[in-house]
Short mmCIF file of C-alpha atoms and ligand atoms in Angstrom, two decimals:
data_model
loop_
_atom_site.label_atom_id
_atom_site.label_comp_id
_atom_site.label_asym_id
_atom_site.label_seq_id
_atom_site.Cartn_x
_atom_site.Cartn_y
_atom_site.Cartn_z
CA UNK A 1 -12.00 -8.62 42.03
CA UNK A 2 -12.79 -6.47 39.34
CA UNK A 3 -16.55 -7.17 37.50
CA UNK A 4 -15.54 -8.93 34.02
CA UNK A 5 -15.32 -7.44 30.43
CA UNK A 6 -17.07 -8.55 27.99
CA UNK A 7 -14.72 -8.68 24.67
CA UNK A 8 -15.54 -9.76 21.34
CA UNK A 9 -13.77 -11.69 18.82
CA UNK A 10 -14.55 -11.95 15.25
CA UNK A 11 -12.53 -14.78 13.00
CA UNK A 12 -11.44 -16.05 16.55
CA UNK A 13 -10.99 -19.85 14.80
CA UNK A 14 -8.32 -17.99 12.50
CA UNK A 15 -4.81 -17.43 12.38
CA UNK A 16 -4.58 -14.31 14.48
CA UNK A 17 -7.59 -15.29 16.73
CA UNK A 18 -5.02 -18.05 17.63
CA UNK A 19 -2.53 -15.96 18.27
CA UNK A 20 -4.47 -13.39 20.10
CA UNK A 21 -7.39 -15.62 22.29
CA UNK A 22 -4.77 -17.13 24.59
CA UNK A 23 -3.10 -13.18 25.15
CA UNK A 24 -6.71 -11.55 26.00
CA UNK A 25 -7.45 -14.51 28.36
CA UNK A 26 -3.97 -14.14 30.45
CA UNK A 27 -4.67 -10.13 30.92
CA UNK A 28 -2.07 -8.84 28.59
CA UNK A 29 -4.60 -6.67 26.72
CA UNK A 30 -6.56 -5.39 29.60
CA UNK A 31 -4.62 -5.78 32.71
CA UNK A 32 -3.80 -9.05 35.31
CA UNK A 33 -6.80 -7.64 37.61
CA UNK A 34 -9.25 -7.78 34.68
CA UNK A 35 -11.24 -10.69 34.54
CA UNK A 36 -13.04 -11.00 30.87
CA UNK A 37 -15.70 -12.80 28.95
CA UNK A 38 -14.61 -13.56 25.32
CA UNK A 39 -17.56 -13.18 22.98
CA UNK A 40 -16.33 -15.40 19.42
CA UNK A 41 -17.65 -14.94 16.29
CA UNK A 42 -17.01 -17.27 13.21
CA UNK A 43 -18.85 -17.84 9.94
CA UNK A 44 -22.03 -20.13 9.75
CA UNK A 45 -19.71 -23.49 8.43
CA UNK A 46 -19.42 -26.69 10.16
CA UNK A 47 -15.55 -26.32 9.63
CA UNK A 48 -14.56 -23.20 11.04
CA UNK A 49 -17.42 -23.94 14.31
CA UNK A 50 -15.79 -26.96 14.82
CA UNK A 51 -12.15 -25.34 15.08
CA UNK A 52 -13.45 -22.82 17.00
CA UNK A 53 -14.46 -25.79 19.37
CA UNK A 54 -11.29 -26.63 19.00
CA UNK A 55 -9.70 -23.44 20.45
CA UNK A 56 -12.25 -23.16 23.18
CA UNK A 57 -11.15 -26.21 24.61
CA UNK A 58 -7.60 -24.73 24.47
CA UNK A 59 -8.29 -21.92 26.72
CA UNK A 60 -10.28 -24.14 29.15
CA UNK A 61 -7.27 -26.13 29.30
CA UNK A 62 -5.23 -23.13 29.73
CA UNK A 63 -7.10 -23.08 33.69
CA UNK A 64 -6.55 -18.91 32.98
CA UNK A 65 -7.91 -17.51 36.50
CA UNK A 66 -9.10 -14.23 34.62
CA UNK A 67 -11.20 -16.20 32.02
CA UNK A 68 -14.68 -16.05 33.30
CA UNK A 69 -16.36 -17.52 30.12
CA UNK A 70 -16.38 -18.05 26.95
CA UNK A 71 -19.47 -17.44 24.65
CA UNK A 72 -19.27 -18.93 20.61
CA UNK A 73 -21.61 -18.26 17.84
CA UNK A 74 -22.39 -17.40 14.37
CA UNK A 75 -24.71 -14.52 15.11
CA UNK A 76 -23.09 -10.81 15.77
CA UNK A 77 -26.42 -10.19 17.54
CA UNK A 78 -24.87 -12.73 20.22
CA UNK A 79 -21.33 -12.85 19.96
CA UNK A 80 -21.81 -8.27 20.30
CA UNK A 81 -24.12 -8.90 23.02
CA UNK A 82 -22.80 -6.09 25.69
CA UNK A 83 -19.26 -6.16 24.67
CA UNK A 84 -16.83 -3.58 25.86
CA UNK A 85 -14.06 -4.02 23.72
CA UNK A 86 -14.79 -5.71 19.35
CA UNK A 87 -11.80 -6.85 17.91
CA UNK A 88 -12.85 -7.26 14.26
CA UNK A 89 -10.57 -9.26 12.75
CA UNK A 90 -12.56 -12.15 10.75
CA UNK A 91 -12.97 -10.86 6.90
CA UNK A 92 -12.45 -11.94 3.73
CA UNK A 93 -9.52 -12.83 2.34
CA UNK A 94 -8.43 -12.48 -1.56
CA UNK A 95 -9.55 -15.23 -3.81
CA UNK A 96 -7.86 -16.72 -6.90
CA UNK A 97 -8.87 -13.89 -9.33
CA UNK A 98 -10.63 -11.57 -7.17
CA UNK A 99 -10.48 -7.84 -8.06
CA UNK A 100 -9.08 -5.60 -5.18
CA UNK A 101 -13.02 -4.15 -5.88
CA UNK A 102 -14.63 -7.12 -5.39
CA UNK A 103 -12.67 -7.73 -2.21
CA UNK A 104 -13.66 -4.13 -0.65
CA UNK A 105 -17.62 -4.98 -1.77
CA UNK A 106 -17.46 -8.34 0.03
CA UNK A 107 -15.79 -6.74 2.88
CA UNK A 108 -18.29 -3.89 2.67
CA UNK A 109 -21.37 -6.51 3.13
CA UNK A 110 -19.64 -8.00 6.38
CA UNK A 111 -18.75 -4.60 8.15
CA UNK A 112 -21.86 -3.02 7.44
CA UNK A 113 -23.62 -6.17 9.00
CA UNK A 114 -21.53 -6.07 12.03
CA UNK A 115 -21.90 -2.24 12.40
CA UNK A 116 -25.32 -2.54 12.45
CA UNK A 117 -25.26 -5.32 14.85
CA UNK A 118 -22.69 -3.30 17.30
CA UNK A 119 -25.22 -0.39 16.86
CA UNK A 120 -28.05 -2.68 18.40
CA UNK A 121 -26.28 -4.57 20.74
CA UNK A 122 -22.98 -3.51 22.00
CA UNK A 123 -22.34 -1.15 25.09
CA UNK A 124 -22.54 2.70 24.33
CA UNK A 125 -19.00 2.87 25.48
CA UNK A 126 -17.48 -0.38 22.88
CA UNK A 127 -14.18 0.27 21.63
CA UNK A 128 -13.63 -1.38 18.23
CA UNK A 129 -11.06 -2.22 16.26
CA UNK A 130 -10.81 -3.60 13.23
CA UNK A 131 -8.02 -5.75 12.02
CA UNK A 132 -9.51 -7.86 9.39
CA UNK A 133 -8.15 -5.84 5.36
CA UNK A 134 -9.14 -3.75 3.99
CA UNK A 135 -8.96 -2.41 7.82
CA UNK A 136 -9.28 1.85 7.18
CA UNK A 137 -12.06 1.28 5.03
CA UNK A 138 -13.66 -1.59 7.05
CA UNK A 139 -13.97 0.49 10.14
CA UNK A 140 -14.94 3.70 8.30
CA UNK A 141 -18.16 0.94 7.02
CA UNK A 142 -18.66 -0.39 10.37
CA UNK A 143 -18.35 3.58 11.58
CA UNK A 144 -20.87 4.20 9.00
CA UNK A 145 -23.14 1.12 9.66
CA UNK A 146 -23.62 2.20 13.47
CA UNK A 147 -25.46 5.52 13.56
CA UNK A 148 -26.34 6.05 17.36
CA UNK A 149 -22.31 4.97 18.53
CA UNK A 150 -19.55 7.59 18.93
CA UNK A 151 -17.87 7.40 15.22
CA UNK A 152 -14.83 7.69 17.69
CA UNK A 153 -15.00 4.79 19.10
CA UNK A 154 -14.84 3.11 16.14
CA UNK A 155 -10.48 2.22 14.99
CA UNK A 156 -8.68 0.61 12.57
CA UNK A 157 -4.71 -0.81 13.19
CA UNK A 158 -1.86 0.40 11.93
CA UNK A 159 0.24 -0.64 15.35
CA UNK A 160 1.63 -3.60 13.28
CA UNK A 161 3.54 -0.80 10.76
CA UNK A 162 4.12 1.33 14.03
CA UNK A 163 6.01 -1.81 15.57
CA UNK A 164 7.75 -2.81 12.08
CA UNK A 165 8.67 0.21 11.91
CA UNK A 166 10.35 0.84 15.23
CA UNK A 167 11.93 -2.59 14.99
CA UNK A 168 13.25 -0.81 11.97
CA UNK A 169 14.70 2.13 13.37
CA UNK A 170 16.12 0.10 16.23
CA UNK A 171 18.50 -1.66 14.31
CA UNK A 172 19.54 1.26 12.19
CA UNK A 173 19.85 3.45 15.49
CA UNK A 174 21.11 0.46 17.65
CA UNK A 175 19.09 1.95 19.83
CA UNK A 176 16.26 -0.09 22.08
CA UNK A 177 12.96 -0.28 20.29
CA UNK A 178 11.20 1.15 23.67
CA UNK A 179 13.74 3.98 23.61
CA UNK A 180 11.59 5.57 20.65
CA UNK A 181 9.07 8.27 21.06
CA UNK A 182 7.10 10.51 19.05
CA UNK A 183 7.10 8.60 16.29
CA UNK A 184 3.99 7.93 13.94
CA UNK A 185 2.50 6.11 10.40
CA UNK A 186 0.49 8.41 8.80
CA UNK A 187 -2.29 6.94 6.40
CA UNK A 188 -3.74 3.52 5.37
CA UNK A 189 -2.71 0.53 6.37
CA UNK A 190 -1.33 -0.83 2.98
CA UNK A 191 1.80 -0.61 1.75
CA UNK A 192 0.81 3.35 1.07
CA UNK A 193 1.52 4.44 4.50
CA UNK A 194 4.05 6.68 5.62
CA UNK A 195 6.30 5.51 8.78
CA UNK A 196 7.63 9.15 9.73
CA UNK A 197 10.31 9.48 12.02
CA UNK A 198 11.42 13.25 11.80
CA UNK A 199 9.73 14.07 15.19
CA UNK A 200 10.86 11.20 17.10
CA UNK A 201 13.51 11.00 19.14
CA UNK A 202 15.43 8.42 21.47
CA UNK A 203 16.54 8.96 24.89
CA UNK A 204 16.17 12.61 23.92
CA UNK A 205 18.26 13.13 20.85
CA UNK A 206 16.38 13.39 17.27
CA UNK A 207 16.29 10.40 15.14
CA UNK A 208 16.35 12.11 12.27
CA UNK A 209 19.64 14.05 13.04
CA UNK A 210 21.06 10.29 14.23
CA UNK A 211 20.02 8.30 11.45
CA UNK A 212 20.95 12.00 8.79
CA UNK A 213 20.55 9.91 5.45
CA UNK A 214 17.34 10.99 3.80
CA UNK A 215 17.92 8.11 0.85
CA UNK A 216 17.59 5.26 3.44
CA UNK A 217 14.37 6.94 4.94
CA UNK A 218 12.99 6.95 0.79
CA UNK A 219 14.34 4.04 -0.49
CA UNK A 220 15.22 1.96 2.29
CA UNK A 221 12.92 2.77 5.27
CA UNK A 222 9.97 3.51 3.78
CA UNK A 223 9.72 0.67 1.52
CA UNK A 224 10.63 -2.41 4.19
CA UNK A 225 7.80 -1.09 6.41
CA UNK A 226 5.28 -0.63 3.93
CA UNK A 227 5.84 -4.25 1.74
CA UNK A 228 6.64 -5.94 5.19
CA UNK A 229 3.30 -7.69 5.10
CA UNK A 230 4.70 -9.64 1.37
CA UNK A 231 7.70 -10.15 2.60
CA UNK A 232 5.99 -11.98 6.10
CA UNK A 233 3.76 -14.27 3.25
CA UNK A 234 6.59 -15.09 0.58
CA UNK A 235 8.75 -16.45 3.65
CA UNK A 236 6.04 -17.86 5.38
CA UNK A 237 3.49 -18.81 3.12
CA UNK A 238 0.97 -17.47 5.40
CA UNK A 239 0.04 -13.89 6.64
CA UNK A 240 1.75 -12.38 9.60
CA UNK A 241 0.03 -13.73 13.01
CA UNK A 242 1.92 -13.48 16.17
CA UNK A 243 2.77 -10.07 15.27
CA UNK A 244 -0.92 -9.12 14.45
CA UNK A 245 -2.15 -10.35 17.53
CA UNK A 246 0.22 -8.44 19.00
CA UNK A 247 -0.31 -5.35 17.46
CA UNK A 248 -3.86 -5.61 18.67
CA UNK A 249 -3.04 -5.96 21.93
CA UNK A 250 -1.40 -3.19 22.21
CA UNK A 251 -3.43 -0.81 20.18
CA UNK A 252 -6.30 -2.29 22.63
CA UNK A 253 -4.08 -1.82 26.02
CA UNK A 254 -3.48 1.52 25.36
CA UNK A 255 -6.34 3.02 24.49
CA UNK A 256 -8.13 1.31 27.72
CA UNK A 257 -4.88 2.01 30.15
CA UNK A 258 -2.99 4.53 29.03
CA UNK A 259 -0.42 5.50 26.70
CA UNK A 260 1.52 7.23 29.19
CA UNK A 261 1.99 10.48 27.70
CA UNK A 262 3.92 8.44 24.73
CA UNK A 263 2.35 8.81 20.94
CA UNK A 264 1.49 5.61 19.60
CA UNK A 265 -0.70 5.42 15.82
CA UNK A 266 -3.75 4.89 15.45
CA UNK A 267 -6.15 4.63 12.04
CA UNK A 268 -9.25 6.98 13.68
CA UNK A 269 -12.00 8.79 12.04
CA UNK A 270 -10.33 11.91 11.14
CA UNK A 271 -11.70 15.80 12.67
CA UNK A 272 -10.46 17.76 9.65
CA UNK A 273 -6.78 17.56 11.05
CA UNK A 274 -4.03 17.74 8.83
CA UNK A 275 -6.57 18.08 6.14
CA UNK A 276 -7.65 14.98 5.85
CA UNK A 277 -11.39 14.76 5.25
CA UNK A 278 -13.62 14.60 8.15
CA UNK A 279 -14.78 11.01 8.75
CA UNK A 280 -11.75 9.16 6.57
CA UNK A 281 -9.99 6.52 8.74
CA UNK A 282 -6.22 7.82 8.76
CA UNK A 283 -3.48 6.33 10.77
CA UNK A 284 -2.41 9.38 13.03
CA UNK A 285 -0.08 9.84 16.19
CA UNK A 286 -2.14 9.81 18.99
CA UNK A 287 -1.91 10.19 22.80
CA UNK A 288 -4.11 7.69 24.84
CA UNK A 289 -5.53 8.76 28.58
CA UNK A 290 -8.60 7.81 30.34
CA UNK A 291 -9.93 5.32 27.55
CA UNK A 292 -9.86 8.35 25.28
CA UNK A 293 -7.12 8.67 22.28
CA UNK A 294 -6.34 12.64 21.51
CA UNK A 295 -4.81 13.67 18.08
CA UNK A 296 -1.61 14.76 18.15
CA UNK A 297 -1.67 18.45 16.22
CA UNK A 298 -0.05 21.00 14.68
CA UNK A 299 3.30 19.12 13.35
CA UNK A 300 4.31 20.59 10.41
CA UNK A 301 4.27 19.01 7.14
CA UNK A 302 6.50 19.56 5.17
CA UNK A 303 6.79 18.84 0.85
CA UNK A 304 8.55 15.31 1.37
CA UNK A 305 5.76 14.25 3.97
CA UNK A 306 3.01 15.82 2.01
CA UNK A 307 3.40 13.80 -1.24
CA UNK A 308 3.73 10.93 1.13
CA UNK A 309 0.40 11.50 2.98
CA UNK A 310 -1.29 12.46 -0.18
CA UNK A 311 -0.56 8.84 -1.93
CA UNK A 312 -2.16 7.12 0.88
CA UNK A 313 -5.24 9.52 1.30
CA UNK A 314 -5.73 9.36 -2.54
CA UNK A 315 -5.91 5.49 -1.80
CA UNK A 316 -8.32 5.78 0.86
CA UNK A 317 -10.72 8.16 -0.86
CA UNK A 318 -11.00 5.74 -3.59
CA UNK A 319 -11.84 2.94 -1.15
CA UNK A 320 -14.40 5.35 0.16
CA UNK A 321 -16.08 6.05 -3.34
CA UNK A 322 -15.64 2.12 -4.37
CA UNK A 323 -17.93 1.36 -1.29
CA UNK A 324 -20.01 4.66 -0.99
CA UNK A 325 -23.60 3.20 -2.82
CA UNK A 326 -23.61 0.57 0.29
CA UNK A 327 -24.27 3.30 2.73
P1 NAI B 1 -7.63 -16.32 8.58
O1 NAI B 1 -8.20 -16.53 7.22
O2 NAI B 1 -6.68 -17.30 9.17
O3 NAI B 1 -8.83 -16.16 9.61
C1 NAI B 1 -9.94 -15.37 9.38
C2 NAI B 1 -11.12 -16.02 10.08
O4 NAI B 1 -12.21 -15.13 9.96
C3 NAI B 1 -11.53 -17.35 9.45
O5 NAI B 1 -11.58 -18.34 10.46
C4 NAI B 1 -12.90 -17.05 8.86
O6 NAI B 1 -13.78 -18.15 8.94
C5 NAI B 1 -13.36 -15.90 9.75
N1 NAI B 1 -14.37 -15.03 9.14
C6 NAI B 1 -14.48 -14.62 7.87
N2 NAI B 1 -15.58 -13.87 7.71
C7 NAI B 1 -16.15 -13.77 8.91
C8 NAI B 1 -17.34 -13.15 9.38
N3 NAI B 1 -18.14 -12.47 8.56
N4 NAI B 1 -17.64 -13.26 10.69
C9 NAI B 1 -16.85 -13.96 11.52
N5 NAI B 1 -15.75 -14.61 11.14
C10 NAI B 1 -15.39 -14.51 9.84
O7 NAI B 1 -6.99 -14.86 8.54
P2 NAI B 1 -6.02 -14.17 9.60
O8 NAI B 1 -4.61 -14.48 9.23
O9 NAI B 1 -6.48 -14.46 10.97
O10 NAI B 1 -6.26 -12.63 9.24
C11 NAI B 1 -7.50 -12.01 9.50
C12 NAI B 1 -7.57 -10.65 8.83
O11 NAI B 1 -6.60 -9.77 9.39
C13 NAI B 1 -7.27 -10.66 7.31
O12 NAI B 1 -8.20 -9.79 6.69
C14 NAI B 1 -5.88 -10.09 7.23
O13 NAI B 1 -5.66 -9.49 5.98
C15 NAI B 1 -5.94 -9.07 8.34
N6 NAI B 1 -4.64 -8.59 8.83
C16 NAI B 1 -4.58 -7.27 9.22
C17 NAI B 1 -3.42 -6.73 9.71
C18 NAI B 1 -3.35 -5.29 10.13
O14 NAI B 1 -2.25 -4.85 10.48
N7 NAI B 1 -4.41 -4.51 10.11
C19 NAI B 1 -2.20 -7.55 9.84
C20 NAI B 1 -2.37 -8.93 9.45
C21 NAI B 1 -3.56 -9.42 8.96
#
C-alpha cells in the first residue's frame, strides 16, 4: 500500500466540498491505490464547524478503505499542515449590494492569508488549486502571498468551462464528448473566456471544418459556455456543485497522473506566452506528464481569437490593479 496523501480542503462544509469530499475519499482524484488524509478548513463559526461535523461523520460512514483520516479546523496553519495537494475552494460569496471591488478585496484578505500559510506549512511540492471566485485572481494572490513556493504550482480552474464546453460541442457534433482533443478556454474564468475549438478535432477530423458555421461559434457557442454559470443559478437557485467538484477532480487527476498526451485547460501563471503578461493567471491548453503541466505553444492567433483573448486579459489586469496595494 501506497504511504497516504495529505490533501487539503478549504470550504469543505460547502456546497462543492459536498460534492467533492466523498470523490477524493473513494480515489477518483488521485487513483484507487492512493490512500489520503483530508485536511478541512472552514471559517471560525459554530455553524459551518458543526456542518462540517456533519460531513465528517458522512465519510466515516462511507467505511472508504483509502480514507486514512480526516483532520478539521479553523486554522490554515493546521488544516495546510504537509499537504500535497490544496483545493481552495472556500471564499466569499457576493452579498446583497456588494461591489464586484469589494468582493475581490475580501477575497484578496483570505488568499493572501492562506498563501502565506501554504508558504509556511505546506510541502515544497503542494499543488494548489483554487476554485473559490474570483478564482484567476485568487490564485495569482495566493501565488503572490507564498514567496519561497514554485509560482507554478500554484492553479486556478477553468476545467468546469473546458467540460461545458465540450458537452457543448458534443451535441452540436453528435460526436462523444471524450472523442474531443486539442481543444482549450483561453482566459479568466468569468463569463470573458474564450472556449476555442479551431484546433480541436474528433476522431481525427477538424471540428471547426465539421461544425463550418462561424455565427454559432460567436453568438451561439461562445455565449452558452461563458453565462453557463447564470443559467446553472436561475434554474437552480444555487451555484453549480456536482459539476464543480467534478471539474476539480479532474483538473487535480491530471496534473498528478497524467493527461495522456491530451490538452486539457488550465488557469496557470503565465511565462510571457501568447503575450500575456508574465505572472497573470490565464486559462491555457496544457499537456500534463509527471505531475508537471507544459504550455501548449506556438498556435496561431488569429484577429477573431485575439479580440477574444484581449477582453478577458483586459479583465484580469484590472483584477490585478484592483488588488495590487495588498501585495
Ligand atoms: P458555499 O457558500 O456553499 O461554500 C463555501 C464554504 O466556504 C462555506 O461553507 C464557507 O463557510 C467556507 N468559507 C468561506 N470563507 C472561508 C475561509 N476563509 N476559509 C475556509 N472556509 C471558508 O459555496 P460553493 O457553492 O461551495 O462555492 C465555493 C466557491 O467556488 C465560490 O466562490 C464559487 O463562486 C466558486 N465556484 C467556482 C467555480 C469555478 O469553475 N472556478 C465553479 C463553481 C463555483
Amino acid at each position: 500500500m501506497k504511504a497516504p496523501v495529505r490533501v487539503a480542503v478549504t470550504g469543505a462544509a460547502g456546497n462543492i466540498g459536498y460534492a467533492l469530499l466523498f470523490r477524493i475519499a473513494s480515489g477518483e482524484m488521485l487513483g484507487k491505490d492512493q490512500p489520503v488524509i483530508l485536511q478541512l478548513l472552514e471559517i471560525d463559526n459554530e455553524k459551518a464547524q458543526a456542518a462540517l461535523k456533519g460531513v465528517v461523520m458522512e465519510l466515516e460512514d462511507c467505511a472508504f478503505p483509502l480514507l486514512a483520516g480526516v483532520v478539521t479546523t479553523a486554522d490554515p496553519l493546521v488544516a495546510f499542515k504537509d499537504v500535497d495537494v490544496a483545493l481552495l475552494v472556500g471564499a466569499r460569496p457576493r452579498g446583497p449590494g456588494m461591489e464586484r471591488k469589494d468582493l475581490l478585496l475580501e477575497n484578496a484578505k483570505i488568499f493572501t492569508v492562506q498563501g502565506k500559510a501554504l508558504n509556511a506549512v505546506a510541502k515544497r511540492d503542494v499543488k494548489v488549486l483554487v476554485v473559490g471566485n474570483p478564482a484567476n485572481t485568487n490564485a495569482y494572490i495566493a501565488m503572490k502571498s507564498a514567496p519561497d513556493l514554485d509560482p507554478k504550482n500554484f492553479t486556478a480552474m477553468l476545467r468546469l468551462d473546458h467540460n461545458r464546453a465540450l458537452s457543448q460541442l458534443s451535441a452540436k457534433t453528435g460526436k462523444a464528448v471524450d472523442s474531443f482533443e486539442k481543444f482549450t478556454v483561453w482566459g479568466n474564468h468569468s463569463p470573458t473566456m474564450y472556449p476555442d475549438y479551431r484546433f480541436a478535432t474528433t476522431g481525427g477530423a477538424s471540428v471547426a471544418e465539421l461544425i463550418n458555421d462561424q455565427e454559432w461559434n460567436a453568438n451561439t457557442f461562445i455565449p452558452t459556455v461563458g453565462k453557463r454559470g447564470a443559467a446553472i443559478i436561475a434554474a437552480r437557485g444555487l451555484s453549480s456543485a456536482a459539476s464543480a467538484a467534478n471539474a476539480a477532480i479532474d483538473h487535480v487527476h491530471d496534473w498528478v497522473l497524467g493527461s495522456n498526451g491530451k490538452w486539457v485547460t488550465m488557469g496557470v501563471p503565465s511565462d510571457g506566452s501568447y503575450g500575456i503578461p508574465e505572472g497573470v493567471v490565464f486559462g491555457f491548453p496544457v499537456i500534463t506528464e509527471n505531475g508537471k503541466y507544459t504550455i501548449v505553444k506556438d498556435l496561431p492567433i488569429d484577429d477573431f481569437s485575439k479580440k477574444y483573448i484581449d477582453i478577458t486579459l483586459g479583465e484580469l489586469e484590472e483584477e490585478r490593479a484592483g488588488v495590487a496595494d495588498l501585495l
